[in-house]
Short mmCIF file of C-alpha atoms and ligand atoms in Angstrom, two decimals:
data_model
loop_
_atom_site.label_atom_id
_atom_site.label_comp_id
_atom_site.label_asym_id
_atom_site.label_seq_id
_atom_site.Cartn_x
_atom_site.Cartn_y
_atom_site.Cartn_z
CA UNK Z 8 -85.19 -115.62 19.33
CA UNK Z 9 -81.92 -116.08 21.24
CA UNK Z 10 -79.15 -118.29 19.95
CA UNK Z 11 -76.89 -120.28 22.28
CA UNK Z 12 -73.68 -118.72 23.58
CA UNK Z 13 -70.93 -119.14 20.98
CA UNK Z 14 -73.33 -119.55 18.03
CA UNK Z 15 -71.63 -118.20 14.91
CA UNK Z 16 -73.50 -115.60 12.87
CA UNK Z 17 -71.78 -114.24 9.84
CA UNK Z 18 -71.53 -113.94 6.10
CA UNK Z 19 -69.73 -115.79 3.33
CA UNK Z 20 -67.81 -114.89 0.20
CA UNK Z 21 -65.56 -116.74 -2.26
CA UNK Z 22 -62.21 -115.40 -3.43
CA UNK Z 23 -62.93 -115.24 -7.15
CA UNK Z 24 -66.30 -113.60 -6.65
CA UNK Z 25 -65.02 -110.67 -4.60
CA UNK Z 26 -61.23 -110.26 -4.70
CA UNK Z 27 -60.64 -109.30 -8.33
CA UNK Z 28 -57.87 -110.12 -10.81
CA UNK Z 29 -57.63 -113.84 -10.18
CA UNK Z 30 -55.54 -114.12 -13.30
CA UNK Z 31 -54.06 -117.60 -12.92
CA UNK Z 32 -57.44 -119.29 -12.51
CA UNK Z 33 -59.50 -121.36 -14.93
CA UNK Z 34 -62.45 -118.99 -14.50
CA UNK Z 35 -60.43 -115.97 -15.51
CA UNK Z 36 -59.32 -117.85 -18.63
CA UNK Z 37 -62.89 -118.86 -19.48
CA UNK Z 38 -64.22 -115.36 -18.91
CA UNK Z 39 -61.79 -114.04 -21.52
CA UNK Z 40 -62.40 -116.59 -24.25
CA UNK Z 41 -63.86 -115.01 -27.41
CA UNK Z 42 -66.96 -117.22 -27.15
CA UNK Z 43 -67.36 -117.12 -23.43
CA UNK Z 44 -70.58 -118.07 -21.66
CA UNK Z 45 -69.98 -115.37 -19.07
CA UNK Z 46 -72.05 -112.22 -19.41
CA UNK Z 47 -69.04 -110.20 -18.27
CA UNK Z 48 -65.56 -110.85 -16.86
CA UNK Z 49 -64.85 -110.66 -13.13
CA UNK Z 50 -62.26 -107.90 -13.60
CA UNK Z 51 -61.41 -106.32 -10.29
CA UNK Z 52 -64.69 -107.70 -8.85
CA UNK Z 53 -65.33 -105.93 -5.52
CA UNK Z 54 -61.62 -105.26 -5.03
CA UNK Z 55 -61.94 -107.14 -1.76
CA UNK Z 56 -58.28 -108.13 -2.17
CA UNK Z 57 -57.39 -104.53 -1.30
CA UNK Z 58 -60.46 -103.55 0.69
CA UNK Z 59 -60.87 -106.52 3.02
CA UNK Z 60 -60.16 -104.36 6.08
CA UNK Z 61 -63.13 -102.10 5.37
CA UNK Z 62 -65.36 -105.09 4.59
CA UNK Z 63 -64.43 -106.94 7.77
CA UNK Z 64 -64.87 -103.78 9.83
CA UNK Z 65 -68.37 -103.26 8.41
CA UNK Z 66 -69.25 -106.81 9.37
CA UNK Z 67 -67.95 -106.36 12.90
CA UNK Z 68 -69.67 -103.01 13.37
CA UNK Z 69 -72.98 -104.61 12.46
CA UNK Z 70 -72.39 -107.35 15.06
CA UNK Z 71 -71.45 -110.32 12.86
CA UNK Z 72 -68.98 -112.64 14.58
CA UNK Z 73 -67.99 -115.00 11.74
CA UNK Z 74 -66.58 -114.62 8.23
CA UNK Z 75 -66.45 -117.55 5.83
CA UNK Z 76 -64.15 -116.83 2.90
CA UNK Z 77 -61.97 -118.83 0.56
CA UNK Z 78 -58.26 -118.74 -0.08
CA UNK Z 79 -57.45 -118.93 -3.77
CA UNK Z 80 -55.49 -121.91 -4.99
CA UNK Z 81 -54.62 -120.17 -8.27
CA UNK Z 82 -52.96 -117.33 -6.35
CA UNK Z 83 -51.20 -119.50 -3.80
CA UNK Z 84 -49.88 -122.04 -6.34
CA UNK Z 85 -49.95 -120.21 -9.67
CA UNK Z 86 -47.55 -122.73 -11.19
CA UNK Z 87 -47.52 -126.39 -10.32
CA UNK Z 88 -45.43 -126.92 -7.20
CA UNK Z 89 -44.45 -123.22 -6.94
CA UNK Z 90 -46.08 -121.62 -3.94
CA UNK Z 91 -46.27 -117.87 -3.61
CA UNK Z 92 -45.38 -116.74 -0.08
CA UNK Z 93 -46.66 -113.22 -0.69
CA UNK Z 94 -50.17 -114.57 -1.30
CA UNK Z 95 -50.10 -116.62 1.88
CA UNK Z 96 -49.03 -113.48 3.70
CA UNK Z 97 -52.04 -111.72 2.21
CA UNK Z 98 -54.40 -114.31 3.66
CA UNK Z 99 -52.53 -114.19 6.98
CA UNK Z 100 -53.37 -110.48 7.11
CA UNK Z 101 -57.03 -111.18 6.29
CA UNK Z 102 -57.20 -113.69 9.15
CA UNK Z 103 -55.40 -111.29 11.52
CA UNK Z 104 -57.89 -108.60 10.56
CA UNK Z 105 -60.81 -110.94 11.38
CA UNK Z 106 -59.31 -111.67 14.77
CA UNK Z 107 -58.64 -108.02 15.52
CA UNK Z 108 -62.34 -107.39 14.84
CA UNK Z 109 -63.57 -110.28 16.98
CA UNK Z 110 -64.58 -112.33 13.96
CA UNK Z 111 -64.05 -116.09 13.63
CA UNK Z 112 -62.61 -116.97 10.21
CA UNK Z 113 -63.91 -120.09 8.47
CA UNK Z 114 -61.56 -120.77 5.57
CA UNK Z 115 -62.56 -122.67 2.44
CA UNK Z 116 -59.66 -124.14 0.46
CA UNK Z 117 -61.47 -124.61 -2.87
CA UNK Z 118 -64.49 -122.58 -3.88
CA UNK Z 119 -64.97 -123.56 -7.54
CA UNK Z 120 -61.84 -121.94 -9.04
CA UNK Z 121 -58.69 -123.92 -9.83
CA UNK Z 122 -55.31 -122.94 -11.24
CA UNK Z 123 -55.15 -123.29 -15.04
CA UNK Z 124 -52.27 -125.80 -14.71
CA UNK Z 125 -54.52 -128.19 -12.76
CA UNK Z 126 -57.11 -128.18 -15.53
CA UNK Z 127 -54.42 -128.74 -18.15
CA UNK Z 128 -53.53 -131.93 -16.26
CA UNK Z 129 -57.11 -133.21 -16.50
CA UNK Z 130 -58.72 -131.18 -13.70
CA UNK Z 131 -61.44 -132.71 -11.56
CA UNK Z 132 -61.51 -136.01 -13.42
CA UNK Z 133 -57.74 -136.65 -13.15
CA UNK Z 134 -56.32 -138.99 -10.54
CA UNK Z 135 -53.37 -136.66 -9.94
CA UNK Z 136 -55.74 -133.98 -8.58
CA UNK Z 137 -56.12 -135.90 -5.31
CA UNK Z 138 -52.41 -135.57 -4.56
CA UNK Z 139 -52.23 -131.99 -5.92
CA UNK Z 140 -55.06 -130.93 -3.64
CA UNK Z 141 -53.51 -132.69 -0.66
CA UNK Z 142 -50.22 -130.88 -1.20
CA UNK Z 143 -51.96 -127.50 -1.52
CA UNK Z 144 -54.05 -128.15 1.62
CA UNK Z 145 -50.92 -129.14 3.53
CA UNK Z 146 -49.12 -125.97 2.44
CA UNK Z 147 -51.97 -123.67 3.45
CA UNK Z 148 -52.37 -125.45 6.79
CA UNK Z 149 -48.66 -125.40 7.54
CA UNK Z 150 -48.62 -121.63 6.96
CA UNK Z 151 -51.97 -120.56 8.40
CA UNK Z 152 -53.20 -123.46 10.51
CA UNK Z 153 -52.00 -122.02 13.83
CA UNK Z 154 -54.57 -119.23 13.44
CA UNK Z 155 -57.54 -121.35 12.36
CA UNK Z 156 -60.29 -123.29 14.07
CA UNK Z 157 -62.37 -124.20 10.99
CA UNK Z 158 -61.48 -125.31 7.47
CA UNK Z 159 -63.91 -126.28 4.70
CA UNK Z 160 -62.00 -128.35 2.18
CA UNK Z 161 -64.23 -128.13 -0.90
CA UNK Z 162 -67.28 -125.96 -1.55
CA UNK Z 163 -70.36 -127.74 -2.82
CA UNK Z 164 -68.55 -130.94 -3.56
CA UNK Z 165 -71.76 -132.28 -5.10
CA UNK Z 166 -72.12 -129.52 -7.70
CA UNK Z 167 -70.69 -131.68 -10.52
CA UNK Z 168 -73.35 -134.38 -10.17
CA UNK Z 169 -76.11 -131.77 -9.98
CA UNK Z 170 -74.85 -130.31 -13.23
CA UNK Z 171 -74.64 -133.76 -14.81
CA UNK Z 172 -78.29 -134.35 -13.88
CA UNK Z 173 -79.29 -131.02 -15.37
CA UNK Z 174 -77.26 -131.66 -18.52
CA UNK Z 175 -79.16 -134.93 -18.95
CA UNK Z 176 -82.53 -133.24 -18.46
CA UNK Z 177 -81.39 -130.49 -20.73
CA UNK Z 178 -80.58 -132.86 -23.57
CA UNK Z 179 -84.02 -134.43 -23.22
CA UNK Z 180 -85.63 -131.03 -23.35
CA UNK Z 181 -83.42 -129.77 -26.16
CA UNK Z 182 -86.24 -129.31 -28.66
CA UNK Z 183 -87.73 -126.51 -26.60
CA UNK Z 184 -84.22 -125.23 -25.95
CA UNK Z 185 -84.74 -121.58 -25.20
CA UNK Z 186 -87.50 -121.99 -22.66
CA UNK Z 187 -86.06 -125.02 -20.92
CA UNK Z 188 -82.65 -123.42 -20.64
CA UNK Z 189 -84.20 -120.70 -18.57
CA UNK Z 190 -85.95 -123.07 -16.17
CA UNK Z 191 -82.86 -125.28 -15.81
CA UNK Z 192 -80.88 -122.26 -14.61
CA UNK Z 193 -83.28 -121.79 -11.73
CA UNK Z 194 -82.70 -125.34 -10.51
CA UNK Z 195 -78.99 -125.17 -9.77
CA UNK Z 196 -77.43 -123.21 -6.94
CA UNK Z 197 -74.86 -121.33 -8.97
CA UNK Z 198 -75.07 -118.68 -11.69
CA UNK Z 199 -75.11 -120.49 -15.03
CA UNK Z 200 -76.05 -119.33 -18.55
CA UNK Z 201 -77.10 -122.57 -20.19
CA UNK Z 202 -78.54 -120.94 -23.30
CA UNK Z 203 -75.36 -119.06 -23.95
CA UNK Z 204 -73.30 -122.18 -23.29
CA UNK Z 205 -75.28 -124.11 -25.93
CA UNK Z 206 -74.79 -121.40 -28.52
CA UNK Z 207 -71.09 -121.23 -27.78
CA UNK Z 208 -70.39 -124.91 -27.73
CA UNK Z 209 -69.10 -125.23 -31.27
CA UNK Z 210 -66.63 -122.37 -30.93
CA UNK Z 211 -65.68 -123.06 -27.35
CA UNK Z 212 -64.13 -126.45 -28.11
CA UNK Z 213 -61.30 -124.90 -30.14
CA UNK Z 214 -60.76 -122.08 -27.67
CA UNK Z 215 -60.66 -124.50 -24.75
CA UNK Z 216 -58.13 -126.66 -26.55
CA UNK Z 217 -55.87 -123.66 -26.94
CA UNK Z 218 -55.99 -122.62 -23.26
CA UNK Z 219 -56.46 -125.89 -21.43
CA UNK Z 220 -55.02 -128.36 -23.94
CA UNK Z 221 -58.38 -130.13 -24.25
CA UNK Z 222 -61.71 -129.29 -25.91
CA UNK Z 223 -63.54 -130.31 -22.72
CA UNK Z 224 -61.73 -128.93 -19.70
CA UNK Z 225 -62.77 -130.57 -16.44
CA UNK Z 226 -63.24 -127.46 -14.37
CA UNK Z 227 -64.92 -127.90 -11.00
CA UNK Z 228 -68.32 -126.49 -11.98
CA UNK Z 229 -68.92 -128.97 -14.75
CA UNK Z 230 -70.88 -132.17 -15.34
CA UNK Z 231 -69.08 -134.86 -13.37
CA UNK Z 232 -68.81 -138.59 -13.98
CA UNK Z 233 -69.44 -140.98 -11.07
CA UNK Z 234 -65.66 -141.59 -10.98
CA UNK Z 235 -65.02 -137.84 -10.82
CA UNK Z 236 -67.56 -137.57 -8.02
CA UNK Z 237 -65.61 -140.14 -6.04
CA UNK Z 238 -62.36 -138.40 -6.85
CA UNK Z 239 -63.67 -135.19 -5.29
CA UNK Z 240 -64.43 -137.14 -2.11
CA UNK Z 241 -60.96 -138.65 -2.10
CA UNK Z 242 -59.46 -135.19 -2.54
CA UNK Z 243 -61.47 -134.08 0.48
CA UNK Z 244 -60.26 -137.02 2.55
CA UNK Z 245 -56.64 -136.49 1.51
CA UNK Z 246 -56.84 -132.80 2.44
CA UNK Z 247 -58.49 -133.63 5.76
CA UNK Z 248 -55.70 -136.04 6.63
CA UNK Z 249 -53.09 -133.45 5.72
CA UNK Z 250 -54.75 -130.81 7.89
CA UNK Z 251 -55.26 -133.15 10.82
CA UNK Z 252 -51.69 -134.41 10.76
CA UNK Z 253 -50.50 -130.82 11.21
CA UNK Z 254 -53.22 -129.42 13.47
CA UNK Z 255 -55.51 -132.17 14.82
CA UNK Z 256 -57.62 -129.62 16.68
CA UNK Z 257 -58.75 -127.78 13.53
CA UNK Z 258 -62.36 -128.69 12.74
CA UNK Z 259 -62.54 -129.92 9.15
CA UNK Z 260 -65.60 -130.37 6.95
CA UNK Z 261 -66.89 -130.18 3.40
CA UNK Z 262 -69.91 -128.26 2.11
CA UNK Z 263 -72.80 -129.58 0.03
CA UNK Z 264 -75.42 -127.79 -2.03
CA UNK Z 265 -78.76 -129.14 -0.91
CA UNK Z 266 -82.30 -128.42 -1.99
CA UNK Z 267 -85.37 -129.02 0.12
CA UNK Z 268 -86.73 -131.82 -2.06
CA UNK Z 269 -90.49 -132.04 -1.65
CA UNK Z 270 -92.63 -134.71 -3.26
CA UNK Z 271 -96.21 -134.16 -4.30
CA UNK Z 272 -98.25 -137.31 -4.68
CA UNK Z 273 -96.50 -139.65 -7.09
CA UNK Z 274 -93.20 -137.76 -6.93
CA UNK Z 275 -91.74 -139.64 -3.95
CA UNK Z 276 -89.31 -141.85 -5.86
CA UNK Z 277 -87.88 -138.86 -7.76
CA UNK Z 278 -87.35 -136.91 -4.54
CA UNK Z 279 -85.71 -139.90 -2.86
CA UNK Z 280 -83.37 -140.55 -5.76
CA UNK Z 281 -82.40 -136.89 -5.91
CA UNK Z 282 -81.69 -136.80 -2.14
CA UNK Z 283 -79.51 -139.87 -2.43
CA UNK Z 284 -77.57 -138.22 -5.23
CA UNK Z 285 -77.36 -134.85 -3.49
CA UNK Z 286 -76.54 -136.11 -0.01
CA UNK Z 287 -76.86 -139.72 1.20
CA UNK Z 288 -74.37 -141.44 -1.08
CA UNK Z 289 -71.61 -139.12 0.20
CA UNK Z 290 -72.01 -140.18 3.82
CA UNK Z 291 -69.38 -142.95 3.82
CA UNK Z 292 -66.79 -140.39 2.67
CA UNK Z 293 -67.67 -137.89 5.41
CA UNK Z 294 -67.06 -140.26 8.28
CA UNK Z 295 -64.91 -138.63 10.91
CA UNK Z 296 -65.52 -135.12 9.57
CA UNK Z 297 -65.93 -132.57 12.35
CA UNK Z 298 -68.81 -130.78 10.70
CA UNK Z 299 -70.84 -130.62 7.52
CA UNK Z 300 -71.43 -127.31 5.74
CA UNK Z 301 -75.09 -127.01 4.73
CA UNK Z 302 -75.79 -124.77 1.72
CA UNK Z 303 -79.38 -124.16 0.77
CA UNK Z 304 -81.28 -121.55 -1.18
CA UNK Z 305 -84.69 -122.97 -2.02
CA UNK Z 306 -86.91 -126.03 -2.43
CA UNK Z 307 -87.52 -128.30 -5.42
CA UNK Z 308 -90.85 -129.97 -6.07
CA UNK Z 309 -91.41 -133.36 -7.68
CA UNK Z 310 -94.55 -134.80 -9.21
CA UNK Z 311 -95.26 -138.13 -10.95
CA UNK Z 312 -93.32 -136.99 -14.05
CA UNK Z 313 -90.30 -135.67 -12.17
CA UNK Z 314 -89.17 -132.17 -11.28
CA UNK Z 315 -91.81 -129.43 -11.32
CA UNK Z 316 -91.43 -125.69 -11.77
CA UNK Z 317 -92.09 -123.36 -8.84
CA UNK Z 318 -95.80 -123.22 -8.00
CA UNK Z 319 -97.97 -120.82 -9.98
CA UNK Z 320 -97.71 -117.31 -8.55
CA UNK Z 321 -94.68 -118.09 -6.36
CA UNK Z 322 -92.35 -115.20 -5.59
CA UNK Z 323 -89.14 -115.75 -7.57
CA UNK Z 324 -85.70 -114.33 -6.81
CA UNK Z 325 -83.37 -112.85 -9.41
CA UNK Z 326 -81.90 -116.35 -9.81
CA UNK Z 327 -85.36 -117.68 -10.67
CA UNK Z 328 -85.45 -119.66 -7.42
CA UNK Z 329 -88.64 -119.76 -5.45
CA UNK Z 330 -88.43 -117.46 -2.40
CA UNK Z 331 -88.81 -120.12 0.27
CA UNK Z 332 -86.66 -119.59 3.38
CA UNK Z 333 -88.32 -122.50 5.24
CA UNK Z 334 -86.29 -124.80 2.99
CA UNK Z 335 -83.30 -124.38 5.29
CA UNK Z 336 -85.01 -125.87 8.34
CA UNK Z 337 -86.29 -128.81 6.29
CA UNK Z 338 -82.84 -129.51 4.86
CA UNK Z 339 -81.12 -129.31 8.27
CA UNK Z 340 -83.60 -131.80 9.72
CA UNK Z 341 -83.07 -134.23 6.83
CA UNK Z 342 -79.30 -133.89 6.93
CA UNK Z 343 -79.28 -134.60 10.65
CA UNK Z 344 -80.98 -137.95 10.03
CA UNK Z 345 -77.90 -139.07 8.09
CA UNK Z 346 -75.03 -136.99 9.48
CA UNK Z 347 -74.99 -136.88 13.26
CA UNK Z 348 -72.08 -134.47 13.70
CA UNK Z 349 -72.10 -130.70 13.95
CA UNK Z 350 -73.71 -128.68 11.17
CA UNK Z 351 -72.79 -125.20 10.07
CA UNK Z 352 -74.97 -123.34 7.61
CA UNK Z 353 -72.12 -122.22 5.37
CA UNK Z 354 -74.45 -120.58 2.80
CA UNK Z 355 -78.07 -119.47 2.68
CA UNK Z 356 -79.39 -116.36 1.03
CA UNK Z 357 -81.43 -114.67 -1.61
CA UNK Z 358 -80.73 -112.43 -4.61
CA UNK Z 359 -83.30 -109.64 -4.56
CA UNK Z 360 -83.37 -105.91 -5.14
CA UNK Z 361 -85.79 -105.26 -2.33
CA UNK Z 362 -83.76 -105.55 0.86
CA UNK Z 363 -86.89 -105.82 3.00
CA UNK Z 364 -87.43 -109.22 1.36
CA UNK Z 365 -83.87 -110.20 2.33
CA UNK Z 366 -84.61 -109.20 5.92
CA UNK Z 367 -87.75 -111.36 5.82
CA UNK Z 368 -85.76 -114.22 4.31
CA UNK Z 369 -83.13 -114.05 7.04
CA UNK Z 370 -85.75 -113.83 9.78
CA UNK Z 371 -87.62 -116.89 8.52
CA UNK Z 372 -84.46 -118.88 7.79
CA UNK Z 373 -83.03 -118.14 11.25
CA UNK Z 374 -86.32 -119.08 12.85
CA UNK Z 375 -85.92 -122.48 11.19
CA UNK Z 376 -82.34 -122.82 12.46
CA UNK Z 377 -83.52 -121.91 15.94
CA UNK Z 378 -86.29 -124.53 15.83
CA UNK Z 379 -83.68 -127.16 14.92
CA UNK Z 380 -81.40 -126.15 17.78
CA UNK Z 381 -84.32 -126.30 20.20
CA UNK Z 382 -84.90 -129.87 19.06
CA UNK Z 383 -81.32 -130.74 19.90
CA UNK Z 384 -79.81 -130.65 16.40
CA UNK Z 385 -76.19 -129.43 16.71
CA UNK Z 386 -76.23 -126.42 14.38
CA UNK Z 387 -73.22 -124.31 15.29
CA UNK Z 388 -73.44 -121.37 12.94
CA UNK Z 389 -75.18 -119.52 10.13
CA UNK Z 390 -73.34 -117.71 7.33
CA UNK Z 391 -75.49 -115.65 5.00
CA UNK Z 392 -74.56 -115.66 1.29
CA UNK Z 393 -73.22 -113.17 0.64
CA UNK Z 394 -71.47 -110.42 2.52
CA UNK Z 395 -71.66 -108.17 -0.54
CA UNK Z 396 -73.14 -108.04 -4.02
CA UNK Z 397 -70.56 -109.84 -6.11
CA UNK Z 398 -69.59 -111.76 -9.23
CA UNK Z 399 -72.23 -114.46 -9.63
CA UNK Z 400 -70.11 -116.60 -11.98
CA UNK Z 401 -71.53 -116.80 -15.52
CA UNK Z 402 -74.24 -114.31 -14.59
CA UNK Z 403 -71.74 -111.59 -13.80
CA UNK Z 404 -72.57 -108.81 -11.37
CA UNK Z 405 -76.31 -108.78 -12.05
CA UNK Z 406 -77.37 -110.80 -8.99
CA UNK Z 407 -77.64 -108.92 -5.73
CA UNK Z 408 -77.29 -111.42 -2.88
CA UNK Z 409 -75.35 -109.02 -0.67
CA UNK Z 410 -75.80 -107.55 2.78
CA UNK Z 411 -73.67 -104.73 1.41
CA UNK Z 412 -74.16 -103.11 -1.99
CA UNK Z 413 -71.07 -102.21 -3.99
CA UNK Z 414 -70.90 -99.34 -6.45
CA UNK Z 415 -68.34 -100.89 -8.77
CA UNK Z 416 -67.47 -97.60 -10.48
CA UNK Z 417 -66.07 -96.28 -7.20
CA UNK Z 418 -65.96 -99.51 -5.15
CA UNK Z 419 -67.92 -97.68 -2.50
CA UNK Z 420 -69.61 -99.97 0.03
CA UNK Z 421 -73.23 -99.27 0.93
CA UNK Z 422 -74.39 -101.42 3.85
CA UNK Z 423 -77.99 -102.55 3.59
CA UNK Z 424 -80.50 -102.80 6.43
CA UNK Z 425 -80.18 -106.60 6.20
CA UNK Z 426 -76.56 -106.37 7.42
CA UNK Z 427 -77.63 -104.58 10.56
CA UNK Z 428 -80.56 -106.95 10.94
CA UNK Z 429 -78.42 -110.10 10.75
CA UNK Z 430 -75.95 -108.59 13.22
CA UNK Z 431 -78.75 -107.88 15.71
CA UNK Z 432 -78.93 -111.62 16.48
CA UNK Z 433 -75.58 -111.57 18.27
CA UNK Z 434 -76.66 -108.76 20.59
C1 BGC I 6 -72.04 -120.98 -4.40
C2 BGC I 6 -71.75 -119.52 -4.51
C3 BGC I 6 -72.83 -118.85 -5.34
C4 BGC I 6 -74.14 -119.01 -4.60
C5 BGC I 6 -75.32 -118.32 -5.23
C6 BGC I 6 -73.47 -121.31 -4.22
O1 BGC I 6 -73.73 -122.30 -5.14
O2 BGC I 6 -71.24 -121.58 -3.43
O3 BGC I 6 -70.48 -119.36 -5.07
O4 BGC I 6 -72.54 -117.52 -5.59
O5 BGC I 6 -74.45 -120.36 -4.45
O6 BGC I 6 -75.65 -118.86 -6.45
#
């Protein structure tokens, strides 16, 4: 399997999940609430903030040519309107380090975490967020744009609606709470502890009010209203305009979390409605984007009563997703029917102990990408999630998605065979 000249093969991370000590962010605040839904705080995470040189070098040595990472809004603008030059300089060094190692940086501006001040103003349901995000995007681009070819504005812009759908299902299933909480977790592409969240709800309201000034803070990874969903799209468009007005040649896109939605007989209308919610209804807001970031981890099955669990006997990952790497090819083909521009797989991966299963996952997923390219679909890159085992949000450090293991007591990096394997595709 040979990929076209210039095809990007790399790995992805997000600032909060790897850097450590993201103290001005909403996540940090939530992790430290007395009744938190997080199994553990992010702490110094993988200390990537200080060890990025080693991490980027390991990637390059294995042959990877692309690194997708996020810059952290809460570091860059810790107080409203006050930008921290030293943090921009940090990210300038990270980008320089990528370049020195022959790695193309793909920078994400917002990967789930926001500054606390933004949430105090109403967060991702507040009109003012559109302008706040535009200003932040303009600042980052003004400072770093000269070194960049690719910017993702917002990671998994559709996450809020997916969570709203799950919250609805969850309420309906509330009587069998414990069991259904577990299966709901496996149907969203982000580490969530629904059971713990339910238990904590009554205490959390007061604690939230103290930190965020409201019992229901509108953080990014939260159930979103249809108006909030639109607001996220407008924030994307505002950021895109800001970037383009400074550096028109930078390729700008958004990323979406997409499942391979498969209908068994009688489940067609459910699968169609879910695809519209997950993807199609966003298309008008993505017009003129240079690329779309495709993020996929598994498939979802629908029957006549709605969503079904993974088939009996299916291999499940640590996240309780079905191990099903073919989902990526199916999703790319469906996305291409609606979005005719370039596609970049900005995330795809599996959380498993057994690295030979990760190698198999990558092989099968890349085969799917290759099939799509052979059929003329413009897929320009593949970023595995994740470069290293990291902080999987509410689930803490228990999920091992990484190509590199991290011993957090020493912060020693232990590259896995899958890192070398992924890198072999550029050789
Ligand atoms: C997110 C990552 C997350 C990964 C695995 C994606 O939803 O962008 O932040 O760690 O999936 O759950």
